[in-house]
Coordinates of C-alpha atoms and ligand atoms in Angstrom, one line a residue:
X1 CA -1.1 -25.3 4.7
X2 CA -0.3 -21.4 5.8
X3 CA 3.1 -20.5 4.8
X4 CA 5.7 -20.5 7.1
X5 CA 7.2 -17.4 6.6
X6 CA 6.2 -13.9 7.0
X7 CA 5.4 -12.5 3.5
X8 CA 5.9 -8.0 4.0
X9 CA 3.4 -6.2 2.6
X10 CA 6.1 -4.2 0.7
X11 CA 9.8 -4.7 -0.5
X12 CA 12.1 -2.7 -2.7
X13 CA 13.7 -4.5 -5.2
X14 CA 17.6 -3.9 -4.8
X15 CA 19.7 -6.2 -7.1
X16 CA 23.5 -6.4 -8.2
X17 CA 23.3 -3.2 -11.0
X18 CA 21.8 -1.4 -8.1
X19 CA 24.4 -2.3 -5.6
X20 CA 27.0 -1.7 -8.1
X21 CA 25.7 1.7 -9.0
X22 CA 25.8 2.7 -5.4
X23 CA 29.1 1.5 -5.0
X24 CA 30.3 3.3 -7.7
X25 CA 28.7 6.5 -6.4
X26 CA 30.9 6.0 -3.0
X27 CA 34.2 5.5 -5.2
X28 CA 33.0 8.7 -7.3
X29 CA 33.6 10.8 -4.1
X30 CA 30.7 12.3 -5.2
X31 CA 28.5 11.4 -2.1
X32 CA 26.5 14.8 -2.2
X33 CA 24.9 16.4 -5.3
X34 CA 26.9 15.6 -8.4
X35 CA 26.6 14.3 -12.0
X36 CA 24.6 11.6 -10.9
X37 CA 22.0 13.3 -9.6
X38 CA 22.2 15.7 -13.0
X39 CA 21.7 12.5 -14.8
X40 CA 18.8 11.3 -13.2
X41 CA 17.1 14.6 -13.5
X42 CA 17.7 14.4 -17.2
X43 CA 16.3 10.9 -17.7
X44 CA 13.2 11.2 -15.2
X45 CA 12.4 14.2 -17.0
X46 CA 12.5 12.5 -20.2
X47 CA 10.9 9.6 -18.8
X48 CA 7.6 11.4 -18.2
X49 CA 8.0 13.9 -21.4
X50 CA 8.4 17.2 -18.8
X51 CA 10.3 19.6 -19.8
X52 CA 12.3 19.7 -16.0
X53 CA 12.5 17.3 -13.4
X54 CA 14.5 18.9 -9.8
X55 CA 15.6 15.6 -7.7
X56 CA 14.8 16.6 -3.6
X57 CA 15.3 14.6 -0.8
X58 CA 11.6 13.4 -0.6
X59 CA 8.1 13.8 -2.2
X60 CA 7.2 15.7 0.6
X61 CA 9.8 18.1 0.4
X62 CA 9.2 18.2 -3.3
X63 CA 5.5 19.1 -2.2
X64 CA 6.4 21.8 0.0
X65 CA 8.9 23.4 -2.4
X66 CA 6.4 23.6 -5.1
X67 CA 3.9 25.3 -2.8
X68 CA 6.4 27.6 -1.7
X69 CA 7.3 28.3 -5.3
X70 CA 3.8 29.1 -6.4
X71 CA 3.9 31.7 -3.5
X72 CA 1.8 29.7 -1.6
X73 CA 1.8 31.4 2.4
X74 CA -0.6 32.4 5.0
X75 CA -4.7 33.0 4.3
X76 CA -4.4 30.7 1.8
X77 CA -6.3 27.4 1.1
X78 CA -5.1 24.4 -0.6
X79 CA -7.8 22.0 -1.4
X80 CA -6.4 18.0 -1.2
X81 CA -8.2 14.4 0.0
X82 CA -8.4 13.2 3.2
X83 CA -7.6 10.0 1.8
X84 CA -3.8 10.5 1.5
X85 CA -0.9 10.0 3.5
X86 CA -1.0 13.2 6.1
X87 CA 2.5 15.0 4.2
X88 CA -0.2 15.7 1.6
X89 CA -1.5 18.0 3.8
X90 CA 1.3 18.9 6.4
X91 CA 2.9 20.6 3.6
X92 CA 0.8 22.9 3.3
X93 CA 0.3 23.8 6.7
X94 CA 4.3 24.6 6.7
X95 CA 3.6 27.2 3.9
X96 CA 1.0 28.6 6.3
X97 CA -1.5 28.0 4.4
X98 CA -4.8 26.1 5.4
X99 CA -5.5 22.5 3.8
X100 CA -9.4 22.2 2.6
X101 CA -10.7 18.5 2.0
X102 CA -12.7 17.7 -0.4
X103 CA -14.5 14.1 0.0
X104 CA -13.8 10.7 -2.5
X105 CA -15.3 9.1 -4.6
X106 CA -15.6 5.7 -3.1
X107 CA -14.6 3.8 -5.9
X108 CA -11.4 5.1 -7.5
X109 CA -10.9 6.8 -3.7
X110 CA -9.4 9.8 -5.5
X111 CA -10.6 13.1 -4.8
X112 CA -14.4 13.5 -6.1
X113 CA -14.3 16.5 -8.3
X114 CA -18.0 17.4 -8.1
X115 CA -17.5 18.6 -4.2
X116 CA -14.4 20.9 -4.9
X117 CA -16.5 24.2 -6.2
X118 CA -18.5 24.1 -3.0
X119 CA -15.8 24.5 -0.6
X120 CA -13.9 26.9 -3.2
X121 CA -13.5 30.3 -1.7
X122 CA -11.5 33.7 -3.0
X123 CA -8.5 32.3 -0.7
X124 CA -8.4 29.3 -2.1
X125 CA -5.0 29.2 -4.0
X126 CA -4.0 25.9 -5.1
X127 CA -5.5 22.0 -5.8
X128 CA -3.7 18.8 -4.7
X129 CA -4.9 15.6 -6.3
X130 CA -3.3 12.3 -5.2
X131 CA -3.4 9.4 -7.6
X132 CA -3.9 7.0 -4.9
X133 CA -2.3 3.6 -5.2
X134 CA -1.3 4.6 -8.6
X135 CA -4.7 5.4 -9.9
X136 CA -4.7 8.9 -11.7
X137 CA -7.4 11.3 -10.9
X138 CA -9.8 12.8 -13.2
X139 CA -7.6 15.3 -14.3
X140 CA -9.3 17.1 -17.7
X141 CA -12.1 18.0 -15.2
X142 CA -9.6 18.9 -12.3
X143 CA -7.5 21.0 -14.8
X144 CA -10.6 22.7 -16.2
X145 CA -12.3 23.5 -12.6
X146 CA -8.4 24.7 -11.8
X147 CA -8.6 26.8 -15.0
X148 CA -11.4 28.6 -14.3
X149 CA -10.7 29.8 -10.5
X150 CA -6.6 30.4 -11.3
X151 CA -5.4 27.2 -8.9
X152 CA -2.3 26.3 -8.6
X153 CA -2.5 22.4 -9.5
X154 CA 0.1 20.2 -8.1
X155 CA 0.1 16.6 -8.4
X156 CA 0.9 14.3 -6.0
X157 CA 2.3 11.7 -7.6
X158 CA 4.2 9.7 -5.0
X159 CA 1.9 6.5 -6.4
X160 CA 1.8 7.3 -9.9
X161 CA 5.6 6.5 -11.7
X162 CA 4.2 4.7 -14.6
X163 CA 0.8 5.8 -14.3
X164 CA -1.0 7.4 -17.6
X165 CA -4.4 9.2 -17.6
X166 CA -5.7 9.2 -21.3
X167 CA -2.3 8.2 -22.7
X168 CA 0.0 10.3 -20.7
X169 CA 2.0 9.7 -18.3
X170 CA 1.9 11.6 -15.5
X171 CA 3.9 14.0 -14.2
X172 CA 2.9 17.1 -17.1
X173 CA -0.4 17.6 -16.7
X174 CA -0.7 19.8 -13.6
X175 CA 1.8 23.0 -12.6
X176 CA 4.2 20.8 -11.0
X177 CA 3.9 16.9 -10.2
X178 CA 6.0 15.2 -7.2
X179 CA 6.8 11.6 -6.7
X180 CA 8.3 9.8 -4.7
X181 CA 11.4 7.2 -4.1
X182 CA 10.9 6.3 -0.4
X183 CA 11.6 2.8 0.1
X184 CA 8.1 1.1 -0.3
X185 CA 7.4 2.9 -3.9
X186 CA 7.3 1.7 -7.3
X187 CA 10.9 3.3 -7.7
X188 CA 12.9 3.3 -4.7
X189 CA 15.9 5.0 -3.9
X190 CA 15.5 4.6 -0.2
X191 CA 14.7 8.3 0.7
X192 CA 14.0 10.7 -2.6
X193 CA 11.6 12.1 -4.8
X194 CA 11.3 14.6 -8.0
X195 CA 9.5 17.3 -9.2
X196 CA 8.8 17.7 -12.5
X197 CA 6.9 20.9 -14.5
X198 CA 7.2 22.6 -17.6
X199 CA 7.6 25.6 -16.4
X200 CA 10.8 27.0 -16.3
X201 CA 10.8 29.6 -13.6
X202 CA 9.3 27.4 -11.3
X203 CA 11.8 24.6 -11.7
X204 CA 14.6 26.9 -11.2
X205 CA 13.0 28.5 -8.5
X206 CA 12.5 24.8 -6.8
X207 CA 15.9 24.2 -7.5
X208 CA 17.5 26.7 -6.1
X209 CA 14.9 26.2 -2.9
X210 CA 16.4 23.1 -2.4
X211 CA 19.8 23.8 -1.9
X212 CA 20.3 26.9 1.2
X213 CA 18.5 29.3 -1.9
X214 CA 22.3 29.7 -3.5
X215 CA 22.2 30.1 -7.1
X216 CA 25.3 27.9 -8.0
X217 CA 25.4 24.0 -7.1
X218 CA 28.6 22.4 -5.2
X219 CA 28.5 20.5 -8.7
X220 CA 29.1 23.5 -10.3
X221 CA 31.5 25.5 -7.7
X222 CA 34.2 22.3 -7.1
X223 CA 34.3 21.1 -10.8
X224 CA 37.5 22.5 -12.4
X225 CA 34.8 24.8 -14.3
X226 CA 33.3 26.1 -11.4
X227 CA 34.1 29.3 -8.9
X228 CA 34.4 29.9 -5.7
X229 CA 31.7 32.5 -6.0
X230 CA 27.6 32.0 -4.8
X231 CA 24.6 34.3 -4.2
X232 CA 21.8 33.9 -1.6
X233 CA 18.3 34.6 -3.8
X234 CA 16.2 32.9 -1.1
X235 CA 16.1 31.9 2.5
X236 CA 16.5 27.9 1.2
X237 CA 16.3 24.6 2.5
X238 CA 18.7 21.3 2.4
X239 CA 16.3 19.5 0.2
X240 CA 18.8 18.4 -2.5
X241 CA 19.3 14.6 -3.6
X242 CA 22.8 13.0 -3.1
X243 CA 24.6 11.0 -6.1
X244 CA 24.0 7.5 -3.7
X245 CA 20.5 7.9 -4.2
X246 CA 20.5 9.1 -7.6
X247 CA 23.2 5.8 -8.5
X248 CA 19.5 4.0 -7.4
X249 CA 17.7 6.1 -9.3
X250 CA 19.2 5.4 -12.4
X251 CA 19.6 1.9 -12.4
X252 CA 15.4 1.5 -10.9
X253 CA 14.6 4.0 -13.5
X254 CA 16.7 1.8 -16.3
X255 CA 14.8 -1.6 -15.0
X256 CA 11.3 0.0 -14.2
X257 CA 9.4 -1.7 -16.9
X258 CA 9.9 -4.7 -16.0
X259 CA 8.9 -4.3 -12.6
X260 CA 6.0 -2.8 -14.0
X261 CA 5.0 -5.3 -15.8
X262 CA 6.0 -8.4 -12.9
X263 CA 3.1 -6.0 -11.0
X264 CA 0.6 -6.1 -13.6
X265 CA 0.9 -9.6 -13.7
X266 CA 0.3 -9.6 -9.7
X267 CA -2.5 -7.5 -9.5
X268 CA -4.1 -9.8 -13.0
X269 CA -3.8 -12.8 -10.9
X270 CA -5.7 -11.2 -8.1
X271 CA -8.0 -9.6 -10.0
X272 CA -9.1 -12.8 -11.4
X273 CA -9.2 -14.7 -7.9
X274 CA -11.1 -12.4 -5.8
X275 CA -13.1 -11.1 -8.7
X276 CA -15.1 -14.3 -8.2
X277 CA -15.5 -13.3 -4.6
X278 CA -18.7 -11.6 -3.7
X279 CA -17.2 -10.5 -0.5
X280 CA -14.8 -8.5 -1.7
X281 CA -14.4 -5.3 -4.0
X282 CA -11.3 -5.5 -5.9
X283 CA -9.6 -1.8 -7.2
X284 CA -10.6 -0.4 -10.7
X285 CA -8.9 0.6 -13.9
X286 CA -10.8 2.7 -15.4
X287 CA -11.5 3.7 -18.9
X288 CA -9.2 6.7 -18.6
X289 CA -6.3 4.9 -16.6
X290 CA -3.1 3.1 -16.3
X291 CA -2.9 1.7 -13.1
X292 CA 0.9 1.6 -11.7
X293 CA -0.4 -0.9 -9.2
X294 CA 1.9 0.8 -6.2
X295 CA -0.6 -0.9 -4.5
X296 CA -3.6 -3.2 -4.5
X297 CA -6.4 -2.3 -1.6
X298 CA -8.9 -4.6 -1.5
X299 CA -12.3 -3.2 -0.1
X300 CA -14.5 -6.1 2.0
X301 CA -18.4 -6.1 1.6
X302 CA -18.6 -5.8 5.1
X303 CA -22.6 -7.1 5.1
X304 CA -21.2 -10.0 3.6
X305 CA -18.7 -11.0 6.4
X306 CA -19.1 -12.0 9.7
X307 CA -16.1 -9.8 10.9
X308 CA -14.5 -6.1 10.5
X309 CA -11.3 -5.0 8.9
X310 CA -9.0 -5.2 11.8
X311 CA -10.2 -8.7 12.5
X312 CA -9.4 -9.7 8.7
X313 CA -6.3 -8.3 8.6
X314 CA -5.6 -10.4 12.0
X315 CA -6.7 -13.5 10.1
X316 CA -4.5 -13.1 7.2
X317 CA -1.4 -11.9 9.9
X318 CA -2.5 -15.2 11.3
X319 CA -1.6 -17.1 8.0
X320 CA 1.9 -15.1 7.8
X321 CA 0.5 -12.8 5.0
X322 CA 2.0 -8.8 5.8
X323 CA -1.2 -6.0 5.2
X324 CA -1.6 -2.3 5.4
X325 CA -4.1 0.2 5.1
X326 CA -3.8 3.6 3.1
X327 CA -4.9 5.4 4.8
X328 CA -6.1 6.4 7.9
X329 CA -8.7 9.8 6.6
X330 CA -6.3 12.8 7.8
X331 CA -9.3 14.1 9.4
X332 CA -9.1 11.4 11.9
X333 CA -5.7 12.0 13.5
X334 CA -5.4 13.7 17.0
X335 CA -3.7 17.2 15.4
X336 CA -5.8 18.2 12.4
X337 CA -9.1 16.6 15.0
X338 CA -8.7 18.9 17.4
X339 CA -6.6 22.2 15.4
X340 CA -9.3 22.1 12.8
X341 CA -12.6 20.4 15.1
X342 CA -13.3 17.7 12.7
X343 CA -15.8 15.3 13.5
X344 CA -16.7 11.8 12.4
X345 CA -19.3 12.4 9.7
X346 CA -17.3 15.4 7.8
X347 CA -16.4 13.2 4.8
X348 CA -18.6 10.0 4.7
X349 CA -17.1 9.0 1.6
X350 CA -13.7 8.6 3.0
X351 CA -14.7 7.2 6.3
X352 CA -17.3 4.4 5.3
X353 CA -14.4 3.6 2.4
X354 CA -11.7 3.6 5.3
X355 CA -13.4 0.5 7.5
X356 CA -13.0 -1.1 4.6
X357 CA -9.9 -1.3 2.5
X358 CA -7.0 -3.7 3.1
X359 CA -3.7 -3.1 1.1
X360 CA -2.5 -6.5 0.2
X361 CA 1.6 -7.6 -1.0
X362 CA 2.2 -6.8 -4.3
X363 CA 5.6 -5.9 -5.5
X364 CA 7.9 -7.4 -7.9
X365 CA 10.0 -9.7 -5.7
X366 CA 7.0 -11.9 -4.8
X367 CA 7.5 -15.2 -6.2
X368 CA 4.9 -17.1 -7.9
X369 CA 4.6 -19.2 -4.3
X370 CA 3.8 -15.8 -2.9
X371 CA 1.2 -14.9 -5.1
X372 CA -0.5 -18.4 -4.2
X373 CA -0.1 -17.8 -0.5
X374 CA -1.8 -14.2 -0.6
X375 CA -4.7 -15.7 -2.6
X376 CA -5.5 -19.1 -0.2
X377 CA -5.1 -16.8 2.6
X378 CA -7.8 -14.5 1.5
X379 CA -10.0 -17.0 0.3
X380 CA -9.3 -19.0 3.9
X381 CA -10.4 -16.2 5.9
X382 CA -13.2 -15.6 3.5
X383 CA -14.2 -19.0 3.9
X384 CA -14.5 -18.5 7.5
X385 CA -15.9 -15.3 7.9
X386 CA -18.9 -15.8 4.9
X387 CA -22.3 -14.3 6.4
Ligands
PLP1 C1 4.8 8.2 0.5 C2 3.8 9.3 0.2 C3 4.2 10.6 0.3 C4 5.5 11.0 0.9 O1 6.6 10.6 0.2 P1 8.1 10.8 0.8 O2 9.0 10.6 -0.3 O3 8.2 9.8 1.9 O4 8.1 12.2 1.3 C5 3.3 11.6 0.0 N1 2.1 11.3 -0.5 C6 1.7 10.1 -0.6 C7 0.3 9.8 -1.1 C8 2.5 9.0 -0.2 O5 2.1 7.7 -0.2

């Protein structure tokens, strides 16, 4: 029997300390940047072991800032994946600055680091890796390559809360590192995201990016030790987090563990059911890696089945189970297709991966009922669709 309801792909997990928290941000009167948002900072930044975390309104504008930071700007080239959700890239076209994609490796689907020297060039400026689905990227080899031809290395870690590459948790092992709270990630605040670095300069130079380039916070000019008095270092932005979203933050950040582990156990039960499936290709862990699970993309053994991707993820619709797909190659869409002339063929890897890859529900709300209903439905239309 198919369930009866739909089961979403993705759901944030908002309960009664959140609510509260958020509540108490709008009795604060501090609905803006405030304490809160200082907090937060503070704890993220000690979450991940970085020695500064700057809360922004987004990943993407945390993306942007950092580029802009690093003096990213026109001529430039900033290598990243096509395999990414497009702000990856868009960000660096705001800086001016030309994005340069380097093909996958099919099977972690994270940037394959043995194509970057080829497209390197004496403009290139800076590296993007995504850890995508919360899978970290090869980064000793990324850091070394970056070492060697002085590139900028900025993470994109809008997957990756909670993921570790050889122990670590992300979020110190390039220049800067952004992630991300929108409201289908691991840690949601609804819109939001951080940056986090050790270096000092640049935090301060993110910071003060994200708020109109004044060199004094509201937090700091209406507390009673505050004054009046501001400077303009910087042609800024309005980038800055509020104290609503930060009142998330904290309490997601305080219960994130557990979440955590409620999505290992998700992605263990699939791993073990469609393991056994010849059809499919389920997601690694490597050796190196902690997988934060953000999301689980199955990938079908399309010689195996008697129908394509959009037919499968029709089938399973069918039986009231949500899908997505991350992602679409950048490549592909209408404005870097024609600006840029690519052309089917340009990154194999990512194409033949994209056809594919299904992203099925996994987040910590999904009752044990759930977990059944994702797995019949797969093996249903499995079942049905067997070469
Ligand atoms: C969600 C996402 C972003 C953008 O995050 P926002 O907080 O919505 O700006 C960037 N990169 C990747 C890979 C993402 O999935």
């Amino acid at each position: 029997m198919p369930r009866q309801e739909f089961l979403p792909y993705a759901l944030p997990l908002i309960e009664e300390d959140d609510i509260a928290e958020v509540v108490d941000s709008l009795k604060s009167n501090w609905i803006s940047k405030g304490p809160k948002t200082a907090e937060f900072e503070r704890r993220f930044a000690e979450y991940v072991g970085a020695k500064h975390a700057v809360a922004v309104n987004s990943c993407t504008a945390g993306l942007y800032l950092s580029l802009v930071a690093a003096g990213i700007g026109p001529g430039d080239e900033v290598i990243t994946t096509p395999m990414t959700f497009v702000a990856s890239a868009n960000v660096v076209l705001h800086c001016g600055a030309k994005p340069v994609f380097v093909d996958i490796d099919p099977v972690t689907m994270c940037l394959d680091v043995n194509k970057i020297e080829a497209v390197l060039t004496p403009r290139t400026k800076a590296i993007i890796p995504v850890h995508i689905a919360g899978h970290p990227c090869p980064m000793d080899e990324i850091l070394a390559l970056a070492g060697k031809h002085h590139l900028f290395v900025l993470e994109d870690a809008a997957h990756a809360v909670y993921t570790k590459y050889k122990g670590k948790l992300i979020g110190t092992l390039g220049n800067a590192t952004s992630f991300s709270f929108y409201a289908t990630k691991n840690l949601a605040t609804g819109e939001g995201g951080m940056v986090t670095t050790d270096d000092e300069a640049l935090a301060e130079k993110i910071r003060i990016m994200s708020l109109h380039g004044m060199n004094h916070t509201a937090w700091n000019r209406y507390s009673s030790a505050g004054s009046w008095y501001y400077e303009v270092l910087y042609p800024g932005y309005k980038d800055n987090m509020t104290d609503i979203q930060a009142g998330l933050g904290l309490t997601q950040l305080a219960k994130l563990e557990r979440m955590q582990g409620r999505r290992e156990e998700i992605a263990a039960r699939y791993n073990e059911a469609f393991g056994r499936l010849p059809e499919l290709e389920t997601p690694v862990e490597l050796e190196y890696a902690r997988h934060a699970w953000h999301l689980y993309i199955i990938k079908l053994n399309l010689d195996r089945l008697t129908i394509d991707r959009a037919r499968f993820i029709e089938e399973l619709k069918g039986q009231n189970i949500g899908t997505s797909v991350h992602f679409i190659p950048v490549h592909f869409h209408p404005y870097y297709r024609d600006t840029f002339g690519y052309k089917p063929g340009d990154y194999p890897q990512a194409e033949a991966v994209f056809g594919r890859i299904i992203s099925l529900p996994l987040y910590p709300r999904m009752t044990d009922q759930d977990i059944r209903d994702v797995i019949e439905a797969v093996q249903t239309v499995v079942e049905h669709s067997r070469r």
